[in-house]
CSV table of C-alpha atoms in Angstrom, one decimal:
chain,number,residue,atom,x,y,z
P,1308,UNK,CA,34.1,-50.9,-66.3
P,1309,UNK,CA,37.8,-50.2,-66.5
P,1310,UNK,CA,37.9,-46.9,-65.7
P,1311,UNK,CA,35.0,-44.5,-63.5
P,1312,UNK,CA,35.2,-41.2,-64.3
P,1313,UNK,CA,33.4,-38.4,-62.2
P,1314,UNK,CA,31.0,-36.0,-63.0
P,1315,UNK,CA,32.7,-32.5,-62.7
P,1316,UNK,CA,31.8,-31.5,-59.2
P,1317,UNK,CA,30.3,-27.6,-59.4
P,1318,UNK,CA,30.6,-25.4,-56.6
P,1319,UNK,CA,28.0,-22.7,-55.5
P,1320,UNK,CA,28.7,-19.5,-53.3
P,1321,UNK,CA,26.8,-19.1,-50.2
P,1322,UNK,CA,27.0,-16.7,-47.5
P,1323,UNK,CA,26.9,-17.3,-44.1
P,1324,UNK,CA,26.0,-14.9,-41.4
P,1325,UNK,CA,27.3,-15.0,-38.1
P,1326,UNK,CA,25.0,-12.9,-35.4
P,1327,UNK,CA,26.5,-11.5,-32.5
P,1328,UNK,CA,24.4,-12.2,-29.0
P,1329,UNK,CA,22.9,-9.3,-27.9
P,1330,UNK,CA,23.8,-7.8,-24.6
P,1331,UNK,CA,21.1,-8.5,-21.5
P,1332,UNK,CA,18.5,-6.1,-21.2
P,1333,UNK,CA,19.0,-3.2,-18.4
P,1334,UNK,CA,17.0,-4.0,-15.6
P,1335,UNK,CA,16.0,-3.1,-12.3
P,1336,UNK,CA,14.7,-4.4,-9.1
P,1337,UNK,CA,11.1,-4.2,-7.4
P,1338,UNK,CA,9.6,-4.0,-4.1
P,1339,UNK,CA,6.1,-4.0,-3.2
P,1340,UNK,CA,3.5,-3.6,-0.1
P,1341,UNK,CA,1.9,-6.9,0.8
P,1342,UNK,CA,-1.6,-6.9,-1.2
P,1343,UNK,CA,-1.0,-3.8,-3.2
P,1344,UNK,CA,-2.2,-3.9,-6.8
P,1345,UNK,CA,1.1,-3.7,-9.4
P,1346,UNK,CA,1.3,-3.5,-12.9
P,1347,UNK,CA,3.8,-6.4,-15.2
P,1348,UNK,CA,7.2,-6.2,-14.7
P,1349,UNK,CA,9.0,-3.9,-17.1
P,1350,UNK,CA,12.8,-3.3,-18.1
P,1351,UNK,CA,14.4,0.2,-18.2
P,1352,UNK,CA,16.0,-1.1,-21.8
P,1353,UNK,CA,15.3,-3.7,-23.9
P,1354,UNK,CA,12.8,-5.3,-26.6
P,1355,UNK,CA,11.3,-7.6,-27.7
P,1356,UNK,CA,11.0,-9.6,-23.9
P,1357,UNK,CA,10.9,-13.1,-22.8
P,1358,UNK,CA,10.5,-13.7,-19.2
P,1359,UNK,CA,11.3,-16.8,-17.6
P,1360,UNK,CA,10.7,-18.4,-14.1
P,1361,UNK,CA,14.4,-19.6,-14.0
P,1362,UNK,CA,18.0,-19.1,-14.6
P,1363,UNK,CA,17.7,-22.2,-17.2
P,1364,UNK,CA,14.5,-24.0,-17.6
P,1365,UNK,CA,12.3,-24.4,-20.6
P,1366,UNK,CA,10.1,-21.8,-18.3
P,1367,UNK,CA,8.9,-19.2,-20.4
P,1368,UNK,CA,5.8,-16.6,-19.6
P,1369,UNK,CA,3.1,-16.8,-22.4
P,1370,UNK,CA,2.9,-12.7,-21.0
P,1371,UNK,CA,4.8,-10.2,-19.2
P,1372,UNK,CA,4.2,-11.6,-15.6
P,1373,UNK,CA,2.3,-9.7,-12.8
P,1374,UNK,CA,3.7,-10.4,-9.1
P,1375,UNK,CA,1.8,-11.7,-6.9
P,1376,UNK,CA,1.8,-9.8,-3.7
P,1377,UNK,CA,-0.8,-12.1,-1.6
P,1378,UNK,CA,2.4,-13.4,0.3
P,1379,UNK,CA,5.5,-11.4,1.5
P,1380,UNK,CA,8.9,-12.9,0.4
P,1381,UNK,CA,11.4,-12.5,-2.8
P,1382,UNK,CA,10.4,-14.2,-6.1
P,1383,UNK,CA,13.2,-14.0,-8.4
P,1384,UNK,CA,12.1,-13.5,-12.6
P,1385,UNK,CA,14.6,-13.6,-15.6
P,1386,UNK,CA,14.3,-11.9,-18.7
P,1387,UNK,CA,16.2,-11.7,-22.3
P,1388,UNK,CA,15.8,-9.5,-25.0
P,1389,UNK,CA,15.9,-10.7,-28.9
P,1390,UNK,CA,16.6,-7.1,-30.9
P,1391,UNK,CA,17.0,-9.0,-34.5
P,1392,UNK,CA,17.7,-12.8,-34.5
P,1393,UNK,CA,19.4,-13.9,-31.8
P,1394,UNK,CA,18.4,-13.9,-28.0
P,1395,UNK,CA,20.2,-12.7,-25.3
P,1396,UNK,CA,21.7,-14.2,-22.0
P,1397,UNK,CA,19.0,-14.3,-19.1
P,1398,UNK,CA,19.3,-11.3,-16.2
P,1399,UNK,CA,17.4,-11.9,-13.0
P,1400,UNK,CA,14.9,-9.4,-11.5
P,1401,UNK,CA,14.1,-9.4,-8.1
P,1402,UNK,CA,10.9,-8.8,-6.9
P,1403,UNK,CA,10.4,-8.4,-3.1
P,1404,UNK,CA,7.0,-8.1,-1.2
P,1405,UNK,CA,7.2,-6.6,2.0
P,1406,UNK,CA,4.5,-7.7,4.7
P,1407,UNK,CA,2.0,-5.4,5.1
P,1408,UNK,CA,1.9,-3.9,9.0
P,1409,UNK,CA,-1.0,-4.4,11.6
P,1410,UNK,CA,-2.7,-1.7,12.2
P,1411,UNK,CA,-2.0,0.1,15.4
P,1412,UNK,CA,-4.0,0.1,18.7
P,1413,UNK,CA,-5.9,2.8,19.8
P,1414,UNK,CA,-9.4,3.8,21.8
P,1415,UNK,CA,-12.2,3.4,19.0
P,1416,UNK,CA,-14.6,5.3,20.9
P,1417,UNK,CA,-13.9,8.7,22.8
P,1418,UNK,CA,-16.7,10.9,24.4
P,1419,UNK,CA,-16.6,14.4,25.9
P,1420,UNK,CA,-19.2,16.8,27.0
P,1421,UNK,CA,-19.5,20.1,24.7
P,1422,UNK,CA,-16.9,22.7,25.5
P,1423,UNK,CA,-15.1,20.3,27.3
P,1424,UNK,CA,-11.0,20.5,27.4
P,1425,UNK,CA,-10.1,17.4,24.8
P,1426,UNK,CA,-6.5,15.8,24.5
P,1427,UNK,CA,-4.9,14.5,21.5
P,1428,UNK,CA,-5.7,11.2,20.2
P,1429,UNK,CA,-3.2,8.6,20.8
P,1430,UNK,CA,-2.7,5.1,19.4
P,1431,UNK,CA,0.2,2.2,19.6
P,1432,UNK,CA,2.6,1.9,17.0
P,1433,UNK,CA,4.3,-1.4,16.8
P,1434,UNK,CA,8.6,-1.1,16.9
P,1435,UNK,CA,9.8,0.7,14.7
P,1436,UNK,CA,6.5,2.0,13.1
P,1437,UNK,CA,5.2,5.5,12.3
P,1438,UNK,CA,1.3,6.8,13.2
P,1439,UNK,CA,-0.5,8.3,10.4
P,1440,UNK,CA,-3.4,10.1,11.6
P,1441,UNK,CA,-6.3,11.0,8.8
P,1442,UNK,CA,-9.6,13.4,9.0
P,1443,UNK,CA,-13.0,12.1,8.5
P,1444,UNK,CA,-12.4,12.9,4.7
P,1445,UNK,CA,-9.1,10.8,5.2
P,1446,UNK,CA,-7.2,13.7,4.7
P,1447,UNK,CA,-3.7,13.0,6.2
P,1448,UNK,CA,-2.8,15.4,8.9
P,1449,UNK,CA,0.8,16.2,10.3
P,1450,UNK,CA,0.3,15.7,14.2
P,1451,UNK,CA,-2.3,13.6,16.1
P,1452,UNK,CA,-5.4,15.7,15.8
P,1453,UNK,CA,-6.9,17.6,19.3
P,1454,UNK,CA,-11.0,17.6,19.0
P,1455,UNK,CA,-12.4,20.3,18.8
P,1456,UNK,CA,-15.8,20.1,21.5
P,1457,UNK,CA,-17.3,23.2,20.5
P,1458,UNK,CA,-19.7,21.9,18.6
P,1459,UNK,CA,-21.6,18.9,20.1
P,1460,UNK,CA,-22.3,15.9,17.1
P,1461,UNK,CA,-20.5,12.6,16.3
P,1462,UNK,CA,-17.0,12.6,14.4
P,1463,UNK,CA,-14.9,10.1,12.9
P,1464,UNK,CA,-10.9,10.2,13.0
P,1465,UNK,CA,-8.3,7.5,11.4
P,1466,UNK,CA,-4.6,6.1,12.1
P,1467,UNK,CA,-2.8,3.9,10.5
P,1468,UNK,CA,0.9,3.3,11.3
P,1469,UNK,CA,3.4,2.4,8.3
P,1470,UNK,CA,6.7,0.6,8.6
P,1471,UNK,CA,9.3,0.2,5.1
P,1472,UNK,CA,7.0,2.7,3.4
P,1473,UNK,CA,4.1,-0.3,3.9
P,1474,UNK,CA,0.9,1.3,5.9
P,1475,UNK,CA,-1.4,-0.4,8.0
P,1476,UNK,CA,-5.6,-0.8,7.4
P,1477,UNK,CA,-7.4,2.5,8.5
P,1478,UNK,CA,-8.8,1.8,12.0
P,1479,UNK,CA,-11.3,3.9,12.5
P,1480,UNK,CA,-12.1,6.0,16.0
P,1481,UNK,CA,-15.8,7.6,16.8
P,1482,UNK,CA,-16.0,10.8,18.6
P,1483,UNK,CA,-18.9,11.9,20.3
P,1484,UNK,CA,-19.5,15.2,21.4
P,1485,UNK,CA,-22.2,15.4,23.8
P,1486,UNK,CA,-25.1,18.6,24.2
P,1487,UNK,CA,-24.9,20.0,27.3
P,1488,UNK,CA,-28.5,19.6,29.1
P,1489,UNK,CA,-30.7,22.8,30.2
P,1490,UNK,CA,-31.1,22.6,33.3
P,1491,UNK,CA,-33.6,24.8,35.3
P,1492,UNK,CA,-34.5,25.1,38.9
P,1493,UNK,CA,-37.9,25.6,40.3
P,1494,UNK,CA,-38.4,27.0,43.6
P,1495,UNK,CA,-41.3,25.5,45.9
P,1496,UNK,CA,-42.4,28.8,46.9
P,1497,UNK,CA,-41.7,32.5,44.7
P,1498,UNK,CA,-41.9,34.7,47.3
P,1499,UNK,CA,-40.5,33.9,50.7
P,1500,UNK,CA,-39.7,35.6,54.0
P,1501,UNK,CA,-36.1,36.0,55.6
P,1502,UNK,CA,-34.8,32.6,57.1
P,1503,UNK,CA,-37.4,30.7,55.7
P,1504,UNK,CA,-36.8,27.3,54.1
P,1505,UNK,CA,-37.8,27.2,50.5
P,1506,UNK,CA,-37.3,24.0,48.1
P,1507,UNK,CA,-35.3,23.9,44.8
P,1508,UNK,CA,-36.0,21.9,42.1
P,1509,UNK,CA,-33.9,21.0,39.2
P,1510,UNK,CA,-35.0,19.2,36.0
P,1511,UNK,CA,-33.7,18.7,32.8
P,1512,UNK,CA,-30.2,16.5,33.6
P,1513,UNK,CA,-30.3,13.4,35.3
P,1514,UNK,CA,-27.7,14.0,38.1
């Protein structure tokens, strides 16, 4: 053709929305005893979580993840929040599992004679440690506990010793109170004359 004329070009409004990012959720850093049982990591704000093993990686946690405190060391999470559409920058939070102490040396066994004079119990801590010392309910006590040998029978006592607010396994320490023996003594003749000899017997102890 000579000429090509256009269609008349129509124009339709549209609106386009421009989300701001979100600030990082407000977090906080943990620490944990070696072996202790922990909940999932939480945020003091934020909503609608995804955690992440890294700073950049396509690492995301299927849940909210639960430390593992087998192994002492730091293990370092990140975490956004997504309030509406858009998702925030990542924020680390630190985990740190602090190696559980060993527990403290001590006499396990410790035997006196009813009504005998007993001293405190003593055990080892190691550097800078503290000694927790625990009744046979394992009712902490405040001071290392002196038996009491009134009464003759066999009673347990526990320490521990903590160190960075971590404690120690329970070791366990047997007292034994023993029953003083009846002894009596049998002369080898009742009735006896000035200067004479007569023979005692004792029985019921061994020496």
């Amino acid at each position: 053709p000579s000429e090509f004329t256009c269609a008349t070009a129509v124009s339709n409004p549209f609106q386009l929305r421009l989300n701001e990012v979100p600030e990082k959720p407000t977090v906080e850093n943990f620490e944990y005893c070696q072996f202790e049982e922990v909940p999932a990591l939480t945020v003091i704000n934020g909503e609608n979580l995804t955690w992440y093993a890294s700073e950049t990686g396509n690492d995301a946690f299927s849940e909210t993840p639960v430390p593992n405190t087998n192994e002492p060391g730091e293990t370092v999470y990140w975490v956004t929040q997504t309030p509406d559409v858009c998702e925030s920058e990542r924020i680390a939070v630190s985990v740190t599992i602090k190696e559980k102490p060993a527990s403290p040396a001590t006499t396990t066994l410790i035997e006196y004679c009813e009504g005998e004079t007993a001293n405190a119990l003593e055990a080892v801590a190691g550097g800078e440690a503290d000694l927790n010392w625990y009744d046979e309910e394992q009712n902490l006590l405040s001071t290392a506990p002196i038996p009491d040998t009134e009464n003759a029978g066999t009673y347990l006592y526990y320490v521990s010793q903590s160190l960075e607010a971590c404690e120690s396994a329970h070791v366990e320490i047997t007292l034994i109170i023993h029953e003083l023996p009846i002894v009596t003594i049998n002369p080898s003749e009742t009735l006896v004359c000035s200067a004479s000899a007569v023979t005692l017997t004792a029985e019921g102890a061994d020496s």
